[in-house]
Amino acid sequence: MKILFYEHNADTAIWLQDLSRALPEADIRLWEPGDADPADYAVVWRAPRELFANRPDLKAVFNLGAGVDAILDIERKEPGTLPPNALLVRLEDSGMAQQMVEYANYTVLRYLRRMDEYDALQRDRRWEKLEPHARGEFAVGVLGMGVLGARVAQTLTTLGVPVRGFSRTKREIEGVQTFAGAEQFDAFIDGAKMLVNLLPHTPDTEGILNARVFERLARGAYIVNLARGAHVVDNDLLHAMQSGQIAAATLDVFHQEPLPDNHPFWTTPRIAITPHVAAITLREESIEQIAAKIRALTRGEPISGIVDAKRGY
Ligand code: NAP
Ligand code: GLV
């Protein structure tokens, strides 16, 4: 069995070593430009188009992340690039859900308890007590009720704030008020005090966090984007913050990464930035999951986590 590996930012030697340890029967190689030799599987993150082209023998592509937008974007721009019979498989949790739970809980508590404002007051040596937010009116809407969003929504209920969840198809999650489909979107956002975005980036979700949505939220609402930069219309967010309709935002993902030096987000008061680290890919857990799936496929057994390319996630 031949496996290609590509992850531009990773410590390649360690990944190759651990993959080989998990799949000793496999011949695993780092893909480099010009390599067109046969392969059965590819384990990749943000791989270039050339890796996928003219590979009719590829049985499955394992994406080293939950979001497959980068791979599907290649196919969208040049249809027929991905091998038509190869499965596209995303990581399912593999340690990311816990990280998302931590990040989302942190932001909800930070804004609910107005800690960001106390940080600013401390910088000015000001001893000032702020009116607490009413917990019952601090409705948090989680966009996306998938592997990550559902876990996040479920744990946020333990904070005692009203939690809403939005997905394409109806989900039932204890303690969460769930909404499904475009027709229930306005009911989901109306009056929410905070949005936490965990949607996949697809043509349907691009630009979903825009001026119209910001207007329908409670005055002084909070935006937390943990999914993809393309979900946010940057100028709409900046305008909504200037007007005070949006009080603050925490952003982990951006249209262009790294976020360019001259982007206004860097200097906008009350925008907090992290460099796409909300939930990182954990090597050990991911390799264990992928190796188990490769073995299942080899035995002719079904696997979970297969992406529906038409749906886009
Ligand atoms: P997932 O399991 O595929 O779940 C996606 C959820 O979004 C599902 O609930 C789905 O609805 C919903 N959805 C999709 N399209 C929709 C639409 N048009 N309208 C309403 N709901 C829609 O994905 P996941 O594993 O939770 O990951 C979500 C995203 O997080 C990834 O795609 C990735 O972009 C991002 N991510 C970011 C980081 C980071 O470090 N910042 C790390 C990991 C992942 P159904 O339930 O009805 O299918
Ligand atoms: C990271 O952004 C992922 O999609 O896993």
PDB file of C-alpha atoms and ligand atoms in Angstrom, residues 45 65-67 96 228 276, ligand 2:
ATOM      1  CA  TRP A  45      -3.532  19.507   4.533  1.00  0.00           C
ATOM      2  CA  GLY A  65      -8.524  18.844   9.451  1.00  0.00           C
ATOM      3  CA  ALA A  66     -12.295  19.072   9.823  1.00  0.00           C
ATOM      4  CA  GLY A  67     -12.825  21.635   7.053  1.00  0.00           C
ATOM      5  CA  MET A  96     -10.486  19.153  18.286  1.00  0.00           C
ATOM      6  CA  ARG A 228     -13.367  30.266   8.339  1.00  0.00           C
ATOM      7  CA  HIS A 276      -6.052  29.928  13.561  1.00  0.00           C
TER       8      HIS A 276
HETATM    9  C1  GLV B   2      -8.945  23.606  10.822  1.00  0.00           C
HETATM   10  O1  GLV B   2      -9.158  24.711  10.489  1.00  0.00           O
HETATM   11  C2  GLV B   2      -9.729  22.470  10.435  1.00  0.00           C
HETATM   12  O2  GLV B   2     -10.570  22.601   9.553  1.00  0.00           O
HETATM   13  O3  GLV B   2      -9.505  21.383  11.012  1.00  0.00           O
END
